[in-house]
Short mmCIF file of C-alpha atoms in Angstrom, two decimals:
data_model
loop_
_atom_site.label_atom_id
_atom_site.label_comp_id
_atom_site.label_asym_id
_atom_site.label_seq_id
_atom_site.Cartn_x
_atom_site.Cartn_y
_atom_site.Cartn_z
CA MET A 1 215.95 159.43 43.08
CA SER A 2 219.13 157.49 42.26
CA GLU A 3 219.37 155.04 39.38
CA THR A 4 219.30 152.10 41.72
CA GLN A 5 216.32 153.26 43.68
CA ILE A 6 213.18 151.14 43.50
CA ILE A 7 210.30 152.41 45.59
CA PRO A 8 207.31 150.15 46.47
CA VAL A 9 203.76 151.50 46.05
CA GLU A 10 201.79 150.01 48.88
CA ILE A 11 198.14 149.88 49.81
CA PRO A 12 197.85 152.67 52.39
CA ARG A 13 195.99 152.53 55.68
CA GLN A 14 193.18 154.98 55.16
CA THR A 15 191.16 154.29 58.33
CA ALA A 16 191.80 152.30 61.46
CA ASN A 17 188.92 150.07 60.55
CA ASP A 18 190.02 149.02 57.13
CA ASP A 19 192.40 146.09 56.89
CA THR A 20 192.00 145.86 53.15
CA MET A 21 191.32 148.17 50.21
CA PHE A 22 189.73 147.43 46.90
CA LEU A 23 191.89 148.35 43.93
CA LEU A 24 189.22 149.73 41.60
CA GLU A 25 191.34 150.75 38.64
CA TRP A 26 194.68 151.94 37.47
CA LEU A 27 194.67 155.47 36.18
CA VAL A 28 197.96 155.19 34.38
CA GLY A 29 199.40 152.41 32.27
CA ASP A 30 202.13 150.00 33.15
CA ALA A 31 205.64 151.53 32.70
CA SER A 32 204.18 155.05 32.59
CA GLN A 33 206.27 157.94 33.77
CA VAL A 34 204.73 159.54 36.84
CA ARG A 35 205.49 162.44 39.07
CA ALA A 36 205.13 162.52 42.85
CA GLY A 37 201.51 163.40 43.65
CA ASP A 38 200.08 162.12 40.32
CA ALA A 39 196.95 160.08 40.76
CA ILE A 40 197.98 156.59 39.76
CA CYS A 41 195.04 154.44 40.85
CA LYS A 42 191.62 154.42 42.47
CA LEU A 43 191.21 152.63 45.77
CA GLU A 44 188.04 151.97 47.71
CA SER A 45 187.84 151.70 51.48
CA SER A 46 184.73 150.84 53.44
CA LYS A 47 183.92 154.55 53.53
CA ALA A 48 184.68 155.85 50.03
CA ALA A 49 186.63 155.55 46.83
CA PHE A 50 189.62 157.82 46.40
CA GLU A 51 192.53 158.47 44.12
CA PHE A 52 195.92 157.33 45.31
CA SER A 53 198.99 159.26 44.34
CA ALA A 54 202.52 158.30 43.31
CA PRO A 55 204.89 158.62 46.28
CA CYS A 56 207.77 159.84 44.04
CA ASP A 57 208.83 160.58 40.51
CA GLY A 58 209.72 157.67 38.23
CA PHE A 59 208.31 154.88 36.06
CA LEU A 60 205.42 152.92 37.42
CA HIS A 61 205.56 149.15 37.14
CA ILE A 62 202.21 147.53 38.01
CA ILE A 63 202.23 144.13 39.72
CA SER A 64 198.66 143.87 40.99
CA ALA A 65 195.75 143.95 38.60
CA ALA A 66 192.72 146.06 39.40
CA GLY A 67 189.55 144.45 40.71
CA LYS A 68 191.02 142.90 43.83
CA ASP A 69 190.66 143.35 47.56
CA LEU A 70 194.17 143.77 48.86
CA PRO A 71 195.55 143.97 52.40
CA VAL A 72 196.92 147.24 53.73
CA GLY A 73 200.70 147.28 53.19
CA GLU A 74 200.57 145.03 50.14
CA THR A 75 202.89 146.18 47.32
CA ILE A 76 200.81 146.83 44.19
CA ALA A 77 203.45 148.47 42.06
CA TRP A 78 207.07 149.67 42.00
CA ILE A 79 208.46 153.00 40.91
CA THR A 80 211.87 152.92 39.34
CA SER A 81 214.09 155.74 38.17
CA SER A 82 214.61 154.25 34.73
CA ALA A 83 212.02 153.08 32.27
CA ASP A 84 213.44 149.57 32.12
CA ARG A 85 211.63 147.00 34.13
CA PRO A 86 214.15 145.18 36.37
CA GLY A 87 214.42 141.43 35.99
CA GLN A 88 213.81 141.01 39.64
CA TRP A 89 212.12 143.17 42.27
CA PRO A 90 213.79 143.85 45.64
CA SER A 91 213.35 141.19 48.21
CA LYS A 92 210.93 143.20 50.29
CA PRO A 93 208.83 140.56 52.07
CA THR A 94 205.36 140.23 50.72
CA HIS A 95 202.36 140.67 52.95
CA LYS A 96 201.96 136.91 53.21
CA GLN A 97 205.63 136.43 53.95
CA GLN A 98 205.45 139.06 56.62
CA HIS A 99 202.59 137.14 58.20
CA ALA A 100 204.45 133.85 58.09
CA ALA A 101 207.54 135.37 59.62
CA ALA A 102 205.56 136.97 62.39
CA ALA A 103 203.86 133.67 63.07
CA ILE A 104 207.11 131.89 63.47
CA GLU A 105 208.38 134.59 65.81
CA GLY A 106 205.15 134.45 67.78
CA ASP A 107 204.63 138.21 67.16
CA LEU A 108 200.84 138.43 66.96
CA LYS A 109 199.62 141.58 65.29
CA ILE A 110 195.97 142.57 65.73
CA THR A 111 194.30 145.34 63.80
CA ALA A 112 192.43 147.99 65.73
CA LYS A 113 189.07 146.86 64.53
CA ALA A 114 189.82 143.24 65.32
CA ARG A 115 191.11 144.19 68.77
CA SER A 116 187.97 146.15 69.48
CA LEU A 117 185.79 143.22 68.42
CA MET A 118 187.87 140.82 70.49
CA GLU A 119 187.53 143.03 73.56
CA LYS A 120 183.81 143.36 73.00
CA HIS A 121 183.40 139.56 72.92
CA ASN A 122 186.01 138.74 75.55
CA ILE A 123 188.12 136.78 73.10
CA ALA A 124 191.68 136.12 74.23
CA ASP A 125 194.68 136.49 71.91
CA ASP A 126 195.27 132.72 72.28
CA ALA A 127 192.23 132.13 70.13
CA PHE A 128 194.32 133.22 67.11
CA ALA A 129 197.60 131.54 68.03
CA ASN A 130 197.87 130.13 64.53
CA LEU A 131 197.81 133.54 62.92
CA SER A 132 200.38 136.27 62.68
CA LEU A 133 197.92 139.05 61.87
CA VAL A 134 194.42 139.08 63.20
CA ARG A 135 191.94 141.03 61.14
CA GLU A 136 188.30 141.84 61.68
CA LYS A 137 187.22 139.01 59.37
CA ASP A 138 189.28 136.51 61.44
CA VAL A 139 187.37 137.57 64.52
CA LEU A 140 184.04 137.42 62.77
CA GLU A 141 184.86 133.91 61.46
CA TYR A 142 185.78 132.96 65.00
CA LEU A 143 182.48 134.28 66.31
CA GLN A 144 180.59 132.38 63.68
CA LYS A 145 182.30 129.15 64.70
CA ASN A 146 181.89 129.92 68.38
CA PRO A 147 178.37 131.22 68.63
CA THR A 148 178.20 131.04 72.40
CA THR A 149 180.79 133.71 72.79
CA ALA A 150 178.96 136.60 74.35
CA VAL A 151 179.63 139.96 75.89
CA ASP A 152 178.13 141.16 79.11
CA GLY A 153 174.37 141.54 78.70
CA ASP A 154 174.20 139.43 75.59
CA LYS A 155 171.87 136.49 75.69
CA LEU A 156 171.72 133.50 73.40
CA GLN A 157 168.17 132.85 72.41
CA PRO A 158 167.98 129.26 71.19
CA HIS A 159 166.14 128.57 67.99
CA SER A 160 162.84 126.88 68.33
CA HIS A 161 162.39 123.71 66.41
CA LEU A 162 159.95 125.48 64.15
CA GLN A 163 162.43 128.31 63.50
CA LEU A 164 165.11 125.79 62.61
CA GLN A 165 162.77 124.01 60.26
CA THR A 166 161.78 127.29 58.64
CA ALA A 167 165.40 128.29 58.23
CA LYS A 168 166.22 124.92 56.70
CA VAL A 169 163.37 125.17 54.28
CA LEU A 170 164.09 128.74 53.23
CA THR A 171 167.83 128.11 52.85
CA LYS A 172 167.17 125.09 50.71
CA SER A 173 164.69 127.00 48.59
CA PHE A 174 166.79 130.06 48.01
CA GLY A 175 169.82 127.96 47.32
CA THR A 176 168.24 125.72 44.70
CA ILE A 177 165.43 127.57 43.00
CA PRO A 178 166.29 130.26 40.47
CA HIS A 179 163.75 132.94 41.55
CA SER A 180 162.28 135.48 39.21
CA TYR A 181 159.65 138.14 40.13
CA LEU A 182 156.73 139.87 38.45
CA SER A 183 154.50 142.48 40.02
CA LYS A 184 151.18 144.05 39.18
CA HIS A 185 149.42 146.97 40.81
CA VAL A 186 145.67 146.71 41.22
CA SER A 187 143.26 149.47 42.19
CA ALA A 188 142.70 149.22 45.96
CA ALA A 189 139.20 150.69 45.67
CA SER A 190 138.18 148.04 43.09
CA LEU A 191 139.53 145.15 45.15
CA GLU A 192 138.01 146.40 48.40
CA SER A 193 134.72 146.98 46.63
CA ALA A 194 134.79 143.40 45.37
CA VAL A 195 135.32 142.12 48.92
CA GLU A 196 132.61 144.38 50.30
CA LYS A 197 130.17 143.31 47.72
CA ILE A 198 130.67 139.64 48.58
CA CYS A 199 130.41 140.30 52.29
CA LEU A 200 127.12 142.11 51.83
CA LYS A 201 125.72 139.60 49.35
CA ASP A 202 126.56 136.50 51.43
CA ASP A 203 126.36 138.25 54.84
CA ILE A 204 129.78 137.03 55.84
CA LEU A 205 133.09 138.55 56.91
CA ILE A 206 135.97 137.77 54.60
CA SER A 207 139.26 139.44 53.84
CA LEU A 208 140.99 140.47 50.64
CA SER A 209 143.50 137.64 51.31
CA ASP A 210 140.59 135.12 51.50
CA LEU A 211 139.43 136.39 48.10
CA LEU A 212 142.95 136.08 46.69
CA VAL A 213 143.34 132.54 47.87
CA SER A 214 139.90 131.58 46.56
CA THR A 215 140.61 133.18 43.20
CA ILE A 216 143.93 131.30 42.83
CA ALA A 217 142.23 128.04 43.81
CA GLY A 218 139.73 128.62 41.03
CA ILE A 219 142.17 129.24 38.24
CA LEU A 220 145.25 127.25 39.15
CA ARG A 221 144.06 124.25 37.17
CA ASP A 222 144.28 126.41 34.07
CA PHE A 223 147.98 126.90 34.74
CA PRO A 224 149.27 123.37 35.36
CA LYS A 225 152.96 124.36 35.35
CA ILE A 226 152.37 126.69 38.28
CA ASN A 227 150.91 123.81 40.16
CA SER A 228 154.00 121.63 39.66
CA THR A 229 157.33 120.54 41.11
CA TRP A 230 160.67 120.59 39.33
CA LEU A 231 162.32 117.17 39.39
CA ASP A 232 165.52 116.16 37.60
CA ALA A 233 163.44 113.60 35.68
CA GLY A 234 160.81 116.14 34.62
CA LEU A 235 158.06 118.36 35.77
CA MET A 236 155.65 116.78 38.23
CA LEU A 237 152.24 118.27 37.42
CA HIS A 238 150.10 117.92 40.52
CA ARG A 239 146.51 116.75 40.36
CA GLU A 240 145.53 118.33 43.65
CA ILE A 241 145.17 122.04 44.22
CA ALA A 242 146.79 122.48 47.63
CA LEU A 243 147.39 126.02 48.69
CA GLY A 244 149.72 127.14 51.48
CA VAL A 245 148.73 130.27 53.31
CA ALA A 246 151.59 131.96 55.14
CA LEU A 247 150.76 133.07 58.65
CA ASN A 248 152.94 135.01 61.07
CA GLN A 249 152.57 133.61 64.55
CA ASN A 250 152.71 135.70 67.68
CA ASP A 251 156.23 134.42 68.48
CA GLY A 252 157.42 135.71 65.17
CA THR A 253 157.68 132.38 63.43
CA LEU A 254 156.21 131.87 60.05
CA VAL A 255 153.98 128.91 59.32
CA VAL A 256 152.28 127.90 56.09
CA PRO A 257 149.22 125.72 56.68
CA VAL A 258 147.76 124.18 53.59
CA ILE A 259 144.23 124.15 52.19
CA HIS A 260 143.87 120.82 50.45
CA ASN A 261 141.55 120.42 47.43
CA ALA A 262 141.09 124.18 47.55
CA ASP A 263 139.41 124.23 44.16
CA SER A 264 136.46 122.25 45.53
CA LEU A 265 135.77 124.84 48.26
CA SER A 266 133.62 127.93 48.08
CA LEU A 267 135.02 131.32 49.05
CA THR A 268 133.24 131.12 52.41
CA GLU A 269 134.73 127.67 53.05
CA ILE A 270 138.21 128.90 52.16
CA ALA A 271 137.72 131.89 54.46
CA GLY A 272 136.61 129.39 57.15
CA LYS A 273 139.69 127.22 56.62
CA ILE A 274 141.95 130.24 56.95
CA ARG A 275 140.16 131.41 60.13
CA GLY A 276 140.61 127.88 61.43
CA PHE A 277 144.32 128.03 60.77
CA GLN A 278 144.53 131.44 62.41
CA LYS A 279 142.63 130.08 65.42
CA ARG A 280 144.87 127.03 65.76
CA SER A 281 147.93 129.25 65.28
CA ILE A 282 146.78 131.47 68.17
CA ARG A 283 146.33 128.33 70.26
CA ASN A 284 149.59 126.80 69.05
CA ARG A 285 147.66 123.81 67.81
CA LEU A 286 148.61 123.60 64.13
CA THR A 287 149.39 120.00 63.23
CA VAL A 288 151.95 118.49 60.88
CA GLU A 289 149.07 117.60 58.56
CA ASP A 290 148.04 121.25 58.58
CA LEU A 291 151.50 122.25 57.46
CA THR A 292 152.36 119.75 54.73
CA GLY A 293 151.50 119.01 51.14
CA GLY A 294 151.19 122.47 49.60
CA HIS A 295 151.88 122.96 45.90
CA PHE A 296 151.52 126.75 45.73
CA SER A 297 151.65 129.43 48.43
CA VAL A 298 150.17 132.81 49.15
CA THR A 299 151.60 135.34 51.54
CA THR A 300 150.08 138.61 52.63
CA MET A 301 151.50 141.76 54.20
CA ILE A 302 148.17 143.58 54.32
CA GLY A 303 147.99 145.66 57.45
CA THR A 304 151.71 145.89 57.84
CA GLY A 305 152.42 149.09 55.95
CA VAL A 306 154.71 147.23 53.54
CA SER A 307 153.55 147.81 50.00
CA GLN A 308 155.53 145.23 48.09
CA VAL A 309 156.87 141.79 49.03
CA PHE A 310 159.42 139.61 47.28
CA PRO A 311 158.76 136.17 48.78
CA ILE A 312 160.82 133.04 48.67
CA ILE A 313 159.34 130.05 46.88
CA TYR A 314 158.86 127.01 49.12
CA PRO A 315 160.79 123.91 48.15
CA GLU A 316 159.04 121.66 45.67
CA GLN A 317 156.73 124.45 44.63
CA ALA A 318 156.81 126.43 41.37
CA ALA A 319 155.67 129.81 42.62
CA ILE A 320 154.37 131.96 45.48
CA LEU A 321 152.08 134.97 45.23
CA ALA A 322 152.41 137.86 47.66
CA ILE A 323 150.16 140.80 48.27
CA GLY A 324 151.44 143.96 49.97
CA ASP A 325 149.61 146.60 51.91
CA ARG A 326 147.56 149.37 50.34
CA TRP A 327 149.75 152.19 49.07
CA GLY A 328 149.38 155.44 47.09
CA CYS A 329 147.25 158.44 47.89
CA ASP A 330 143.68 159.70 47.50
CA ASP A 331 142.03 158.10 44.51
CA ASN A 332 145.19 156.44 43.33
CA GLU A 333 145.70 153.70 45.89
CA TYR A 334 146.83 150.24 44.95
CA TYR A 335 147.63 146.79 46.19
CA THR A 336 150.72 145.26 44.60
CA LEU A 337 150.64 141.57 43.84
CA THR A 338 154.05 140.02 43.33
CA LEU A 339 154.58 136.55 41.88
CA ALA A 340 157.87 134.82 42.60
CA PHE A 341 158.32 131.90 40.23
CA ASP A 342 160.84 129.17 39.47
CA HIS A 343 162.39 130.34 36.20
CA ARG A 344 163.28 126.75 35.31
CA ILE A 345 159.60 125.96 35.15
CA LEU A 346 158.02 129.18 33.84
CA ASN A 347 159.08 131.96 31.59
CA GLY A 348 158.06 135.54 32.24
CA ALA A 349 155.21 135.55 29.78
CA GLU A 350 153.61 132.47 31.31
CA ALA A 351 153.98 133.79 34.82
CA GLY A 352 152.65 137.16 33.67
CA CYS A 353 149.55 135.51 32.20
CA PHE A 354 148.88 133.81 35.52
CA LEU A 355 149.29 137.00 37.52
CA LYS A 356 147.05 138.95 35.15
CA ALA A 357 144.41 136.21 35.32
CA VAL A 358 144.44 136.36 39.15
CA CYS A 359 143.97 140.09 39.16
CA ASP A 360 141.27 140.07 36.47
CA ARG A 361 139.32 137.27 38.21
CA MET A 362 139.44 139.07 41.58
CA LEU A 363 138.04 142.20 39.99
CA GLN A 364 135.29 140.18 38.25
CA GLU A 365 133.81 139.52 41.67
CA LYS A 366 132.89 143.18 41.71
CA LYS A 367 130.69 142.92 38.65
CA MET P 1 121.74 130.38 80.28
CA THR P 2 119.41 133.14 79.08
CA ARG P 3 119.95 135.00 75.82
CA ASP P 4 120.84 138.19 77.76
CA GLU P 5 123.38 136.26 79.79
CA ILE P 6 124.94 134.84 76.64
CA LYS P 7 125.01 138.30 75.13
CA ASP P 8 126.69 139.83 78.16
CA LYS P 9 129.32 137.16 78.11
CA VAL P 10 129.95 137.54 74.37
CA VAL P 11 130.16 141.32 74.60
CA ARG P 12 132.56 141.08 77.56
CA ALA P 13 134.81 138.58 75.75
CA ILE P 14 134.96 140.74 72.60
CA THR P 15 135.38 143.97 74.55
CA ASP P 16 138.41 142.49 76.28
CA VAL P 17 140.06 140.97 73.26
CA LEU P 18 139.61 144.14 71.13
CA SER P 19 140.29 146.54 74.03
CA LEU P 20 137.09 148.44 73.29
CA ASP P 21 136.16 151.63 75.08
CA SER P 22 132.66 152.25 76.44
CA GLN P 23 131.46 153.85 73.28
CA GLU P 24 132.67 150.98 71.17
CA GLU P 25 131.11 148.55 73.57
CA GLU P 26 127.77 150.35 73.03
CA ILE P 27 128.11 149.77 69.29
CA LEU P 28 128.84 146.14 69.96
CA ARG P 29 125.69 145.78 72.04
CA ASP P 30 123.70 146.76 69.01
CA GLU P 31 123.72 143.09 68.05
CA ASN P 32 123.28 143.46 64.33
CA TYR P 33 125.61 146.37 63.86
CA SER P 34 129.07 144.90 64.58
CA GLY P 35 130.10 145.97 61.11
CA GLY P 36 130.13 149.53 62.41
CA LEU P 37 132.93 148.57 64.79
CA THR P 38 136.20 149.37 63.08
CA LYS P 39 138.11 147.02 65.31
CA TRP P 40 136.01 144.03 64.24
CA THR P 41 137.75 143.12 60.99
CA SER P 42 138.72 140.02 59.12
CA ALA P 43 142.15 140.45 60.70
CA THR P 44 140.76 140.31 64.25
CA HIS P 45 138.01 137.84 63.56
CA ALA P 46 140.07 134.78 64.61
CA GLU P 47 140.94 136.47 67.89
CA ILE P 48 137.27 137.24 68.54
CA ILE P 49 136.29 133.64 67.89
CA VAL P 50 139.09 132.35 70.18
CA ALA P 51 137.83 134.65 72.96
CA VAL P 52 134.28 133.51 72.54
CA GLU P 53 135.36 129.86 72.53
CA ASP P 54 137.29 130.43 75.76
CA ALA P 55 134.38 132.23 77.37
CA PHE P 56 131.95 129.44 76.66
CA ASP P 57 134.39 126.57 76.65
CA ILE P 58 133.28 125.51 73.13
CA GLU P 59 135.00 124.87 69.81
CA ILE P 60 133.36 126.78 66.95
CA ASP P 61 133.19 124.99 63.60
CA GLU P 62 135.70 126.79 61.44
CA MET P 63 133.43 126.72 58.38
CA ARG P 64 130.85 128.71 60.33
CA ILE P 65 133.28 131.45 61.32
CA PRO P 66 132.87 133.78 58.28
CA GLY P 67 129.18 133.85 58.98
CA LEU P 68 129.64 134.83 62.62
CA ASN P 69 130.05 138.49 61.70
CA ASN P 70 128.03 140.14 64.48
CA VAL P 71 126.98 139.54 68.08
CA ALA P 72 123.51 138.30 67.12
CA ARG P 73 124.98 135.56 64.92
CA ILE P 74 127.38 134.49 67.63
CA ILE P 75 124.54 134.35 70.18
CA GLU P 76 122.50 132.20 67.81
CA TYR P 77 125.45 129.83 67.31
CA ILE P 78 126.02 129.52 71.06
CA GLN P 79 122.33 128.85 71.70
CA GLN P 80 122.41 126.06 69.20
CA THR P 81 125.60 124.56 70.53
CA VAL P 82 125.61 124.92 74.32
#
């Protein structure tokens, strides 16, 4: 290496699919002396992290800090023959400058992955006339903005009004409510025994979910913050106990009909309300009144094989309680109840007290 | 409509909706023993009720549904209603 030589260290192309690499860390310090083949930094592609070696002997001058996603070809350091850092680096065009120049010349470069995606979706090069280099993310962005672009055999399934409403509600909720979660495992045998005992005593057919909803209705008044809505002006503590019960409809949409004044209803009446919702859901006859006004929600995955659920709190509610399917083996089977709560309204201890109270009360039915 | 006719219609509606085989249908015909039918659960109860409503062109009071836990109870309800 001559005294005047200054060699760039560039982000390598590791795979045809990676247009960028993440610079995890530098393994040597700035201005360190390195030998060709020495590991100088750690890079991460979409496949794996790997050590990247110095291309030649010399002194390494770092110009890109670690912790960044950098395009393939980007210069991240220079290696010079002398220890002194030059006042100015060679005028090798930067990655961005290369793009700009290519754009002016009309020389459109397309990465292999982007090209494959474009071909798959029948997207012409013209779609990216304003770019010099088309990467996978550019194509994905284009597809997001042009959702009707389809390949042979693809079919756009329009959202139902209900699906759009559900999406709007869930997006709003997850974007505005700081969720926190607590779970408790409860003996499956004890809970099922409680349900069975009630069924035999009252000669009715109810489910564990019915018992859960009824139990919550009975104790929610003791936990006023859980039956509240966060407002900028303060906490709106609701007078009414109005419980939403999440139901999956046959078309895959989720609806949450509400049992109003649930604390004034017996377990049989609550079970009747829920069967009524299920019946109207089957018939597609749930009304707007059925679906509005809830202050707390319950969701169940019993019968699905999913043991634990982390639900999303509905807007203007403080919490939602989920029960998963029975899990475990032999005599050690459980149901897991998970409470998602708005951490602005409740701290973990308060939420935990509520969750424990629900479980304890359900098991009391057994006695 | 006689009680037996009602029973036949109820059993047929439930057999269809739960896709019961002949052995299960026999269990169902034992009017008071629907609890022995593993397919008749709280999860399928609403579907059973919808099938019965359709068969008799009636609307069952939702508050009465939890108590309609066997064929005999459903027959009684229909006799009172129709």
